[in-house]
């Protein structure tokens, strides 16, 4: 059975004539959309696209599948509209808080699917660096918040009325510039091997990452280059330029726009948990619908990752 998100990606390319333009329409990055299309080609067992300097065109197999996909997606939209009326999703609003990494790489296709299913729901997205999104849910300012927690760390206290639902658990990995001495070899690299290395630390005062920074420091990997930014784009760019090494989540390493080499660490106790915070029984039908889409999307992301696990 074909994934509806991938079918929608094929139809978007057919209509836009370019992977880049189709990605912008769907809220993907171009590489992420290319990955979805490559998976669809494997499912179909035939080439679906021919790429050229001006964009992309569909093969005969691609045209055939796109034509059928339009019919399937239209029927699914009709069904969603009818179900929305039955379940009270014909209006209202949904306020979603997210952090940068997930907001760029995993959330857009989920919101696109939600928009197709519930076009009458007013959708608002705001960026909150964890743990502030969870606080916004507790205050009633947001309906859902995508957030993260790092290990090792002291567990954060639960806020009254907020339920935390785990979506994805991923390891933290070492990233280096291509050809770096620590990138060679097979198997996991002991954390002690980072002693003396110029470690690029992303926002060391940031609560979710304090425990990881402390554990790395105990192993002798004292931060030598500090980036006062909660995002990882600058960290990865500095690593790629050979300024130092860094320990980042698998998703960050996989989605980096700059060339990196990646190595898993030993022990494998360094990890990041991505969760969605909501108000449990008080959540409305729109929030419940988006949570279901998040579980499906993050489940696929975890299965495709090298070490990500879904709980």
PDB file of C-alpha atoms in Angstrom:
ATOM      1  CA  UNK A   1       0.000   0.000   0.000  1.00  0.00           C
ATOM      2  CA  UNK A   2       1.414   3.368  -1.012  1.00  0.00           C
ATOM      3  CA  UNK A   3       1.969   6.083   1.584  1.00  0.00           C
ATOM      4  CA  UNK A   4      -0.478   8.982   0.902  1.00  0.00           C
ATOM      5  CA  UNK A   5       2.224  11.548   1.792  1.00  0.00           C
ATOM      6  CA  UNK A   6       4.501  10.119  -0.914  1.00  0.00           C
ATOM      7  CA  UNK A   7       1.666  10.023  -3.421  1.00  0.00           C
ATOM      8  CA  UNK A   8       0.983  13.692  -2.681  1.00  0.00           C
ATOM      9  CA  UNK A   9       4.682  14.406  -3.256  1.00  0.00           C
ATOM     10  CA  UNK A  10       4.528  12.752  -6.700  1.00  0.00           C
ATOM     11  CA  UNK A  11       1.430  14.725  -7.662  1.00  0.00           C
ATOM     12  CA  UNK A  12       3.090  17.965  -6.492  1.00  0.00           C
ATOM     13  CA  UNK A  13       6.136  17.308  -8.705  1.00  0.00           C
ATOM     14  CA  UNK A  14       3.863  16.494 -11.642  1.00  0.00           C
ATOM     15  CA  UNK A  15       2.081  19.827 -11.202  1.00  0.00           C
ATOM     16  CA  UNK A  16       5.129  21.963 -10.331  1.00  0.00           C
ATOM     17  CA  UNK A  17       7.579  20.396 -12.807  1.00  0.00           C
ATOM     18  CA  UNK A  18      10.367  20.682 -10.251  1.00  0.00           C
ATOM     19  CA  UNK A  19      11.310  18.971  -7.005  1.00  0.00           C
ATOM     20  CA  UNK A  20      12.378  22.317  -5.530  1.00  0.00           C
ATOM     21  CA  UNK A  21       9.070  24.026  -6.325  1.00  0.00           C
ATOM     22  CA  UNK A  22       7.076  20.992  -5.169  1.00  0.00           C
ATOM     23  CA  UNK A  23       9.027  20.909  -1.897  1.00  0.00           C
ATOM     24  CA  UNK A  24       8.257  24.575  -1.253  1.00  0.00           C
ATOM     25  CA  UNK A  25       4.563  23.941  -1.914  1.00  0.00           C
ATOM     26  CA  UNK A  26       4.425  21.022   0.528  1.00  0.00           C
ATOM     27  CA  UNK A  27       6.633  22.545   3.228  1.00  0.00           C
ATOM     28  CA  UNK A  28       9.514  20.091   2.715  1.00  0.00           C
ATOM     29  CA  UNK A  29      13.168  20.702   2.024  1.00  0.00           C
ATOM     30  CA  UNK A  30      14.154  19.528  -1.463  1.00  0.00           C
ATOM     31  CA  UNK A  31      16.402  16.700  -0.118  1.00  0.00           C
ATOM     32  CA  UNK A  32      13.612  15.456   2.178  1.00  0.00           C
ATOM     33  CA  UNK A  33      11.145  15.397  -0.730  1.00  0.00           C
ATOM     34  CA  UNK A  34      13.682  13.552  -2.896  1.00  0.00           C
ATOM     35  CA  UNK A  35      13.969  10.906  -0.177  1.00  0.00           C
ATOM     36  CA  UNK A  36      10.188  10.419  -0.148  1.00  0.00           C
ATOM     37  CA  UNK A  37      10.113  10.089  -3.931  1.00  0.00           C
ATOM     38  CA  UNK A  38      12.977   7.587  -3.910  1.00  0.00           C
ATOM     39  CA  UNK A  39      11.051   5.439  -1.415  1.00  0.00           C
ATOM     40  CA  UNK A  40       7.940   5.664  -3.605  1.00  0.00           C
ATOM     41  CA  UNK A  41       9.979   4.483  -6.597  1.00  0.00           C
ATOM     42  CA  UNK A  42      11.171   1.484  -4.605  1.00  0.00           C
ATOM     43  CA  UNK A  43       7.573   0.701  -3.617  1.00  0.00           C
ATOM     44  CA  UNK A  44       6.436   1.021  -7.238  1.00  0.00           C
ATOM     45  CA  UNK A  45       9.342  -1.033  -8.572  1.00  0.00           C
ATOM     46  CA  UNK A  46       9.874   1.378 -11.478  1.00  0.00           C
ATOM     47  CA  UNK A  47      11.459   4.787 -12.142  1.00  0.00           C
ATOM     48  CA  UNK A  48       8.854   7.520 -11.691  1.00  0.00           C
ATOM     49  CA  UNK A  49      10.898  10.656 -12.434  1.00  0.00           C
ATOM     50  CA  UNK A  50      13.497  11.853 -14.896  1.00  0.00           C
ATOM     51  CA  UNK A  51      15.559  14.725 -13.517  1.00  0.00           C
ATOM     52  CA  UNK A  52      17.001  17.355 -15.865  1.00  0.00           C
ATOM     53  CA  UNK A  53      18.649  20.758 -15.554  1.00  0.00           C
ATOM     54  CA  UNK A  54      15.321  22.599 -15.622  1.00  0.00           C
ATOM     55  CA  UNK A  55      13.497  20.413 -13.118  1.00  0.00           C
ATOM     56  CA  UNK A  56      11.906  16.971 -13.344  1.00  0.00           C
ATOM     57  CA  UNK A  57       9.328  15.200 -15.467  1.00  0.00           C
ATOM     58  CA  UNK A  58       7.370  12.037 -14.829  1.00  0.00           C
ATOM     59  CA  UNK A  59       8.045   8.803 -16.666  1.00  0.00           C
ATOM     60  CA  UNK A  60       5.173   6.833 -18.151  1.00  0.00           C
ATOM     61  CA  UNK A  61       4.993   4.864 -14.886  1.00  0.00           C
ATOM     62  CA  UNK A  62       5.051   8.114 -12.938  1.00  0.00           C
ATOM     63  CA  UNK A  63       2.200   9.600 -14.996  1.00  0.00           C
ATOM     64  CA  UNK A  64       0.130   6.458 -14.465  1.00  0.00           C
ATOM     65  CA  UNK A  65       0.682   6.456 -10.708  1.00  0.00           C
ATOM     66  CA  UNK A  66       0.139  10.232 -10.404  1.00  0.00           C
ATOM     67  CA  UNK A  67      -3.209   9.969 -12.212  1.00  0.00           C
ATOM     68  CA  UNK A  68      -4.387   7.226  -9.841  1.00  0.00           C
ATOM     69  CA  UNK A  69      -2.906   9.109  -6.878  1.00  0.00           C
ATOM     70  CA  UNK A  70      -5.000  12.193  -7.639  1.00  0.00           C
ATOM     71  CA  UNK A  71      -8.165  10.103  -7.492  1.00  0.00           C
ATOM     72  CA  UNK A  72      -7.107   8.419  -4.252  1.00  0.00           C
ATOM     73  CA  UNK A  73      -6.147  11.721  -2.602  1.00  0.00           C
ATOM     74  CA  UNK A  74      -9.399  13.359  -3.727  1.00  0.00           C
ATOM     75  CA  UNK A  75     -11.432  10.520  -2.215  1.00  0.00           C
ATOM     76  CA  UNK A  76      -9.415  10.713   1.002  1.00  0.00           C
ATOM     77  CA  UNK A  77     -10.048  14.466   1.191  1.00  0.00           C
ATOM     78  CA  UNK A  78     -13.785  13.924   0.770  1.00  0.00           C
ATOM     79  CA  UNK A  79     -13.758  11.286   3.496  1.00  0.00           C
ATOM     80  CA  UNK A  80     -11.797  13.580   5.829  1.00  0.00           C
ATOM     81  CA  UNK A  81     -14.257  16.434   5.293  1.00  0.00           C
ATOM     82  CA  UNK A  82     -17.201  14.174   6.128  1.00  0.00           C
ATOM     83  CA  UNK A  83     -15.453  12.731   9.173  1.00  0.00           C
ATOM     84  CA  UNK A  84     -14.473  16.226  10.304  1.00  0.00           C
ATOM     85  CA  UNK A  85     -18.093  17.309  10.354  1.00  0.00           C
ATOM     86  CA  UNK A  86     -18.985  14.236  12.392  1.00  0.00           C
ATOM     87  CA  UNK A  87     -16.161  14.725  14.899  1.00  0.00           C
ATOM     88  CA  UNK A  88     -16.428  18.477  15.381  1.00  0.00           C
ATOM     89  CA  UNK A  89     -13.372  19.326  13.229  1.00  0.00           C
ATOM     90  CA  UNK A  90     -15.229  21.582  10.814  1.00  0.00           C
ATOM     91  CA  UNK A  91     -13.861  24.713  12.518  1.00  0.00           C
ATOM     92  CA  UNK A  92     -11.990  25.960  15.560  1.00  0.00           C
ATOM     93  CA  UNK A  93      -8.252  26.477  15.899  1.00  0.00           C
ATOM     94  CA  UNK A  94      -5.126  24.555  16.785  1.00  0.00           C
ATOM     95  CA  UNK A  95      -2.007  26.191  18.246  1.00  0.00           C
ATOM     96  CA  UNK A  96       1.218  24.192  17.891  1.00  0.00           C
ATOM     97  CA  UNK A  97       4.587  24.950  19.485  1.00  0.00           C
ATOM     98  CA  UNK A  98       7.734  23.422  18.020  1.00  0.00           C
ATOM     99  CA  UNK A  99      11.512  23.652  18.223  1.00  0.00           C
ATOM    100  CA  UNK A 100      13.793  24.265  15.248  1.00  0.00           C
ATOM    101  CA  UNK A 101      15.035  20.800  14.240  1.00  0.00           C
ATOM    102  CA  UNK A 102      11.639  19.120  14.237  1.00  0.00           C
ATOM    103  CA  UNK A 103       9.958  22.244  12.899  1.00  0.00           C
ATOM    104  CA  UNK A 104      12.134  22.098   9.789  1.00  0.00           C
ATOM    105  CA  UNK A 105      12.561  18.389   9.148  1.00  0.00           C
ATOM    106  CA  UNK A 106       9.556  16.452  10.476  1.00  0.00           C
ATOM    107  CA  UNK A 107       6.648  18.764  11.240  1.00  0.00           C
ATOM    108  CA  UNK A 108       5.859  20.337   7.803  1.00  0.00           C
ATOM    109  CA  UNK A 109       4.566  17.165   6.085  1.00  0.00           C
ATOM    110  CA  UNK A 110       2.488  16.351   9.182  1.00  0.00           C
ATOM    111  CA  UNK A 111       0.909  19.805   9.116  1.00  0.00           C
ATOM    112  CA  UNK A 112       0.354  19.477   5.374  1.00  0.00           C
ATOM    113  CA  UNK A 113      -1.547  16.225   5.945  1.00  0.00           C
ATOM    114  CA  UNK A 114      -3.517  17.863   8.770  1.00  0.00           C
ATOM    115  CA  UNK A 115      -4.398  20.821   6.559  1.00  0.00           C
ATOM    116  CA  UNK A 116      -5.668  18.527   3.812  1.00  0.00           C
ATOM    117  CA  UNK A 117      -7.729  16.580   6.330  1.00  0.00           C
ATOM    118  CA  UNK A 118      -9.098  19.576   8.245  1.00  0.00           C
ATOM    119  CA  UNK A 119      -8.950  22.710   6.052  1.00  0.00           C
ATOM    120  CA  UNK A 120     -11.467  24.551   8.209  1.00  0.00           C
ATOM    121  CA  UNK A 121      -9.319  24.407  11.355  1.00  0.00           C
ATOM    122  CA  UNK A 122      -7.325  27.600  11.921  1.00  0.00           C
ATOM    123  CA  UNK A 123      -3.698  26.478  12.349  1.00  0.00           C
ATOM    124  CA  UNK A 124      -1.049  28.488  14.203  1.00  0.00           C
ATOM    125  CA  UNK A 125       2.594  27.431  14.615  1.00  0.00           C
ATOM    126  CA  UNK A 126       5.055  29.162  16.965  1.00  0.00           C
ATOM    127  CA  UNK A 127       8.694  28.408  17.759  1.00  0.00           C
ATOM    128  CA  UNK A 128       9.459  27.692  21.419  1.00  0.00           C
ATOM    129  CA  UNK A 129      12.856  26.461  22.511  1.00  0.00           C
ATOM    130  CA  UNK A 130      12.317  23.627  25.042  1.00  0.00           C
ATOM    131  CA  UNK A 131      11.155  23.565  27.737  1.00  0.00           C
ATOM    132  CA  UNK A 132       9.212  26.810  27.150  1.00  0.00           C
ATOM    133  CA  UNK A 133       6.684  25.164  24.811  1.00  0.00           C
ATOM    134  CA  UNK A 134       5.569  22.838  27.609  1.00  0.00           C
ATOM    135  CA  UNK A 135       5.044  25.856  29.871  1.00  0.00           C
ATOM    136  CA  UNK A 136       2.920  27.454  27.136  1.00  0.00           C
ATOM    137  CA  UNK A 137       0.703  24.345  27.041  1.00  0.00           C
ATOM    138  CA  UNK A 138       0.343  24.409  30.833  1.00  0.00           C
ATOM    139  CA  UNK A 139      -0.750  28.063  30.648  1.00  0.00           C
ATOM    140  CA  UNK A 140      -3.260  27.380  27.896  1.00  0.00           C
ATOM    141  CA  UNK A 141      -1.325  29.491  25.376  1.00  0.00           C
ATOM    142  CA  UNK A 142      -0.635  26.484  23.118  1.00  0.00           C
ATOM    143  CA  UNK A 143      -2.635  23.302  22.482  1.00  0.00           C
ATOM    144  CA  UNK A 144       0.344  21.069  21.682  1.00  0.00           C
ATOM    145  CA  UNK A 145       4.103  21.468  22.058  1.00  0.00           C
ATOM    146  CA  UNK A 146       6.866  19.434  20.478  1.00  0.00           C
ATOM    147  CA  UNK A 147       9.712  19.345  22.952  1.00  0.00           C
ATOM    148  CA  UNK A 148      12.839  17.389  23.790  1.00  0.00           C
ATOM    149  CA  UNK A 149      14.852  16.119  26.738  1.00  0.00           C
ATOM    150  CA  UNK A 150      18.470  14.989  26.774  1.00  0.00           C
ATOM    151  CA  UNK A 151      20.143  12.174  28.692  1.00  0.00           C
ATOM    152  CA  UNK A 152      22.060  12.067  30.919  1.00  0.00           C
ATOM    153  CA  UNK A 153      20.224  14.813  32.796  1.00  0.00           C
ATOM    154  CA  UNK A 154      18.119  15.442  35.843  1.00  0.00           C
ATOM    155  CA  UNK A 155      14.463  14.683  34.952  1.00  0.00           C
ATOM    156  CA  UNK A 156      12.386  17.827  34.535  1.00  0.00           C
ATOM    157  CA  UNK A 157       9.377  18.145  36.867  1.00  0.00           C
ATOM    158  CA  UNK A 158       5.996  17.551  35.251  1.00  0.00           C
ATOM    159  CA  UNK A 159       3.714  20.556  35.076  1.00  0.00           C
ATOM    160  CA  UNK A 160       0.136  20.191  36.396  1.00  0.00           C
ATOM    161  CA  UNK A 161      -2.370  19.260  33.711  1.00  0.00           C
ATOM    162  CA  UNK A 162       0.269  18.472  31.057  1.00  0.00           C
ATOM    163  CA  UNK A 163       0.717  14.980  29.580  1.00  0.00           C
ATOM    164  CA  UNK A 164       4.015  14.069  27.908  1.00  0.00           C
ATOM    165  CA  UNK A 165       3.762  11.541  25.053  1.00  0.00           C
ATOM    166  CA  UNK A 166       7.057  10.140  23.723  1.00  0.00           C
ATOM    167  CA  UNK A 167       7.351  10.148  19.933  1.00  0.00           C
ATOM    168  CA  UNK A 168      10.989   9.318  19.197  1.00  0.00           C
ATOM    169  CA  UNK A 169      14.187   8.411  21.026  1.00  0.00           C
ATOM    170  CA  UNK A 170      17.447   8.979  19.165  1.00  0.00           C
ATOM    171  CA  UNK A 171      21.105   8.609  20.074  1.00  0.00           C
ATOM    172  CA  UNK A 172      23.546  11.476  20.259  1.00  0.00           C
ATOM    173  CA  UNK A 173      26.427  10.924  17.854  1.00  0.00           C
ATOM    174  CA  UNK A 174      29.827  12.453  17.201  1.00  0.00           C
ATOM    175  CA  UNK A 175      30.127  14.638  14.104  1.00  0.00           C
ATOM    176  CA  UNK A 176      33.454  15.682  12.632  1.00  0.00           C
ATOM    177  CA  UNK A 177      34.766  17.256   9.471  1.00  0.00           C
ATOM    178  CA  UNK A 178      35.337  14.771   6.605  1.00  0.00           C
ATOM    179  CA  UNK A 179      38.687  13.043   7.021  1.00  0.00           C
ATOM    180  CA  UNK A 180      39.026  13.851  10.740  1.00  0.00           C
ATOM    181  CA  UNK A 181      41.134  11.387  12.737  1.00  0.00           C
ATOM    182  CA  UNK A 182      38.193  10.422  14.997  1.00  0.00           C
ATOM    183  CA  UNK A 183      35.978   9.599  12.017  1.00  0.00           C
ATOM    184  CA  UNK A 184      38.057   6.603  10.963  1.00  0.00           C
ATOM    185  CA  UNK A 185      37.670   3.079  12.254  1.00  0.00           C
ATOM    186  CA  UNK A 186      34.654   0.908  12.829  1.00  0.00           C
ATOM    187  CA  UNK A 187      32.494   0.387  15.867  1.00  0.00           C
ATOM    188  CA  UNK A 188      31.577   2.838  18.585  1.00  0.00           C
ATOM    189  CA  UNK A 189      34.059   5.455  19.745  1.00  0.00           C
ATOM    190  CA  UNK A 190      34.654   5.630  23.524  1.00  0.00           C
ATOM    191  CA  UNK A 191      33.637   8.997  24.907  1.00  0.00           C
ATOM    192  CA  UNK A 192      37.039   9.172  26.594  1.00  0.00           C
ATOM    193  CA  UNK A 193      38.574   9.539  23.101  1.00  0.00           C
ATOM    194  CA  UNK A 194      37.137  13.048  22.990  1.00  0.00           C
ATOM    195  CA  UNK A 195      39.547  14.195  25.731  1.00  0.00           C
ATOM    196  CA  UNK A 196      41.580  17.114  24.469  1.00  0.00           C
ATOM    197  CA  UNK A 197      39.457  17.601  21.361  1.00  0.00           C
ATOM    198  CA  UNK A 198      38.094  21.093  20.628  1.00  0.00           C
ATOM    199  CA  UNK A 199      34.438  20.412  21.409  1.00  0.00           C
ATOM    200  CA  UNK A 200      31.863  22.778  19.947  1.00  0.00           C
ATOM    201  CA  UNK A 201      29.228  23.200  22.619  1.00  0.00           C
ATOM    202  CA  UNK A 202      25.784  24.480  21.643  1.00  0.00           C
ATOM    203  CA  UNK A 203      24.336  26.760  24.312  1.00  0.00           C
ATOM    204  CA  UNK A 204      26.005  25.079  27.337  1.00  0.00           C
ATOM    205  CA  UNK A 205      23.742  26.970  29.750  1.00  0.00           C
ATOM    206  CA  UNK A 206      20.638  25.552  28.088  1.00  0.00           C
ATOM    207  CA  UNK A 207      18.788  23.344  30.624  1.00  0.00           C
ATOM    208  CA  UNK A 208      18.015  20.346  28.361  1.00  0.00           C
ATOM    209  CA  UNK A 209      21.703  19.923  27.451  1.00  0.00           C
ATOM    210  CA  UNK A 210      23.448  20.691  30.732  1.00  0.00           C
ATOM    211  CA  UNK A 211      23.628  17.034  31.755  1.00  0.00           C
ATOM    212  CA  UNK A 212      25.205  15.952  28.465  1.00  0.00           C
ATOM    213  CA  UNK A 213      27.753  18.765  28.644  1.00  0.00           C
ATOM    214  CA  UNK A 214      28.604  17.750  32.189  1.00  0.00           C
ATOM    215  CA  UNK A 215      29.083  14.086  31.262  1.00  0.00           C
ATOM    216  CA  UNK A 216      31.314  15.015  28.344  1.00  0.00           C
ATOM    217  CA  UNK A 217      33.372  17.289  30.590  1.00  0.00           C
ATOM    218  CA  UNK A 218      33.841  14.407  33.073  1.00  0.00           C
ATOM    219  CA  UNK A 219      35.247  12.350  30.189  1.00  0.00           C
ATOM    220  CA  UNK A 220      37.774  15.084  29.498  1.00  0.00           C
ATOM    221  CA  UNK A 221      35.985  16.690  26.560  1.00  0.00           C
ATOM    222  CA  UNK A 222      35.954  20.231  27.908  1.00  0.00           C
ATOM    223  CA  UNK A 223      34.152  22.676  25.604  1.00  0.00           C
ATOM    224  CA  UNK A 224      36.731  24.697  23.679  1.00  0.00           C
ATOM    225  CA  UNK A 225      34.462  26.441  21.164  1.00  0.00           C
ATOM    226  CA  UNK A 226      31.153  27.671  22.542  1.00  0.00           C
ATOM    227  CA  UNK A 227      28.174  28.654  20.352  1.00  0.00           C
ATOM    228  CA  UNK A 228      25.602  30.672  22.211  1.00  0.00           C
ATOM    229  CA  UNK A 229      22.797  29.381  20.009  1.00  0.00           C
ATOM    230  CA  UNK A 230      20.138  26.772  20.815  1.00  0.00           C
ATOM    231  CA  UNK A 231      20.093  25.669  17.152  1.00  0.00           C
ATOM    232  CA  UNK A 232      22.468  23.190  15.593  1.00  0.00           C
ATOM    233  CA  UNK A 233      22.940  24.697  12.110  1.00  0.00           C
ATOM    234  CA  UNK A 234      25.852  26.875  13.231  1.00  0.00           C
ATOM    235  CA  UNK A 235      27.411  24.001  15.184  1.00  0.00           C
ATOM    236  CA  UNK A 236      27.361  21.716  12.133  1.00  0.00           C
ATOM    237  CA  UNK A 237      28.785  24.436   9.900  1.00  0.00           C
ATOM    238  CA  UNK A 238      31.711  25.008  12.289  1.00  0.00           C
ATOM    239  CA  UNK A 239      32.323  21.266  12.569  1.00  0.00           C
ATOM    240  CA  UNK A 240      32.309  20.880   8.781  1.00  0.00           C
ATOM    241  CA  UNK A 241      34.866  23.704   8.543  1.00  0.00           C
ATOM    242  CA  UNK A 242      37.221  21.794  10.857  1.00  0.00           C
ATOM    243  CA  UNK A 243      36.904  24.186  13.826  1.00  0.00           C
ATOM    244  CA  UNK A 244      36.093  21.372  16.249  1.00  0.00           C
ATOM    245  CA  UNK A 245      33.932  18.298  16.836  1.00  0.00           C
ATOM    246  CA  UNK A 246      30.424  18.100  18.333  1.00  0.00           C
ATOM    247  CA  UNK A 247      27.950  15.663  19.844  1.00  0.00           C
ATOM    248  CA  UNK A 248      24.513  16.101  18.266  1.00  0.00           C
ATOM    249  CA  UNK A 249      21.278  14.110  17.795  1.00  0.00           C
ATOM    250  CA  UNK A 250      21.166  11.623  14.908  1.00  0.00           C
ATOM    251  CA  UNK A 251      18.480  13.636  13.138  1.00  0.00           C
ATOM    252  CA  UNK A 252      20.656  16.740  13.178  1.00  0.00           C
ATOM    253  CA  UNK A 253      23.601  14.817  11.727  1.00  0.00           C
ATOM    254  CA  UNK A 254      21.470  13.195   9.022  1.00  0.00           C
ATOM    255  CA  UNK A 255      19.792  16.430   7.951  1.00  0.00           C
ATOM    256  CA  UNK A 256      22.851  18.698   8.037  1.00  0.00           C
ATOM    257  CA  UNK A 257      23.321  20.804   4.915  1.00  0.00           C
ATOM    258  CA  UNK A 258      27.102  20.793   5.394  1.00  0.00           C
ATOM    259  CA  UNK A 259      29.333  17.708   4.855  1.00  0.00           C
ATOM    260  CA  UNK A 260      30.007  15.776   8.061  1.00  0.00           C
ATOM    261  CA  UNK A 261      31.255  12.384   9.155  1.00  0.00           C
ATOM    262  CA  UNK A 262      29.301  10.605  11.873  1.00  0.00           C
ATOM    263  CA  UNK A 263      30.321   8.061  14.474  1.00  0.00           C
ATOM    264  CA  UNK A 264      28.339   6.431  17.272  1.00  0.00           C
ATOM    265  CA  UNK A 265      29.625   6.740  20.817  1.00  0.00           C
ATOM    266  CA  UNK A 266      30.251   4.288  23.647  1.00  0.00           C
ATOM    267  CA  UNK A 267      28.466   4.176  26.011  1.00  0.00           C
ATOM    268  CA  UNK A 268      25.218   4.623  24.097  1.00  0.00           C
ATOM    269  CA  UNK A 269      23.594   6.409  27.037  1.00  0.00           C
ATOM    270  CA  UNK A 270      23.705   9.802  25.336  1.00  0.00           C
ATOM    271  CA  UNK A 271      20.339  10.374  23.681  1.00  0.00           C
ATOM    272  CA  UNK A 272      17.483  12.772  23.012  1.00  0.00           C
ATOM    273  CA  UNK A 273      13.801  12.050  23.539  1.00  0.00           C
ATOM    274  CA  UNK A 274      11.305  13.987  21.421  1.00  0.00           C
ATOM    275  CA  UNK A 275       7.822  14.250  22.928  1.00  0.00           C
ATOM    276  CA  UNK A 276       4.547  16.039  22.383  1.00  0.00           C
ATOM    277  CA  UNK A 277       3.064  17.848  25.374  1.00  0.00           C
ATOM    278  CA  UNK A 278      -0.721  18.169  25.541  1.00  0.00           C
ATOM    279  CA  UNK A 279      -3.551  18.509  28.033  1.00  0.00           C
ATOM    280  CA  UNK A 280      -4.751  14.916  27.963  1.00  0.00           C
ATOM    281  CA  UNK A 281      -8.497  14.524  28.293  1.00  0.00           C
ATOM    282  CA  UNK A 282      -8.945  18.271  27.881  1.00  0.00           C
ATOM    283  CA  UNK A 283      -7.414  18.199  24.368  1.00  0.00           C
ATOM    284  CA  UNK A 284      -9.902  18.914  21.610  1.00  0.00           C
ATOM    285  CA  UNK A 285     -10.490  16.761  18.518  1.00  0.00           C
ATOM    286  CA  UNK A 286      -8.078  18.844  16.415  1.00  0.00           C
ATOM    287  CA  UNK A 287      -5.230  18.238  18.873  1.00  0.00           C
ATOM    288  CA  UNK A 288      -6.058  14.526  19.028  1.00  0.00           C
ATOM    289  CA  UNK A 289      -6.024  14.292  15.223  1.00  0.00           C
ATOM    290  CA  UNK A 290      -2.627  15.987  14.968  1.00  0.00           C
ATOM    291  CA  UNK A 291      -1.204  13.740  17.686  1.00  0.00           C
ATOM    292  CA  UNK A 292      -2.235  10.680  15.656  1.00  0.00           C
ATOM    293  CA  UNK A 293      -0.485  12.090  12.587  1.00  0.00           C
ATOM    294  CA  UNK A 294       2.611  12.846  14.662  1.00  0.00           C
ATOM    295  CA  UNK A 295       2.762   9.284  15.980  1.00  0.00           C
ATOM    296  CA  UNK A 296       2.630   7.897  12.439  1.00  0.00           C
ATOM    297  CA  UNK A 297       5.189  10.315  11.022  1.00  0.00           C
ATOM    298  CA  UNK A 298       7.673  10.030  13.892  1.00  0.00           C
ATOM    299  CA  UNK A 299       7.241   6.242  13.888  1.00  0.00           C
ATOM    300  CA  UNK A 300       8.425   6.128  10.274  1.00  0.00           C
ATOM    301  CA  UNK A 301      11.302   8.497  11.085  1.00  0.00           C
ATOM    302  CA  UNK A 302      12.426   6.243  13.943  1.00  0.00           C
ATOM    303  CA  UNK A 303      12.292   3.109  11.799  1.00  0.00           C
ATOM    304  CA  UNK A 304      14.402   4.762   9.108  1.00  0.00           C
ATOM    305  CA  UNK A 305      17.024   6.142  11.502  1.00  0.00           C
ATOM    306  CA  UNK A 306      20.211   4.328  12.405  1.00  0.00           C
ATOM    307  CA  UNK A 307      19.462   4.159  16.094  1.00  0.00           C
ATOM    308  CA  UNK A 308      16.231   6.001  16.679  1.00  0.00           C
ATOM    309  CA  UNK A 309      13.623   4.060  18.624  1.00  0.00           C
ATOM    310  CA  UNK A 310       9.936   4.658  18.999  1.00  0.00           C
ATOM    311  CA  UNK A 311       8.336   3.975  22.364  1.00  0.00           C
TER     312      UNK A 311
END
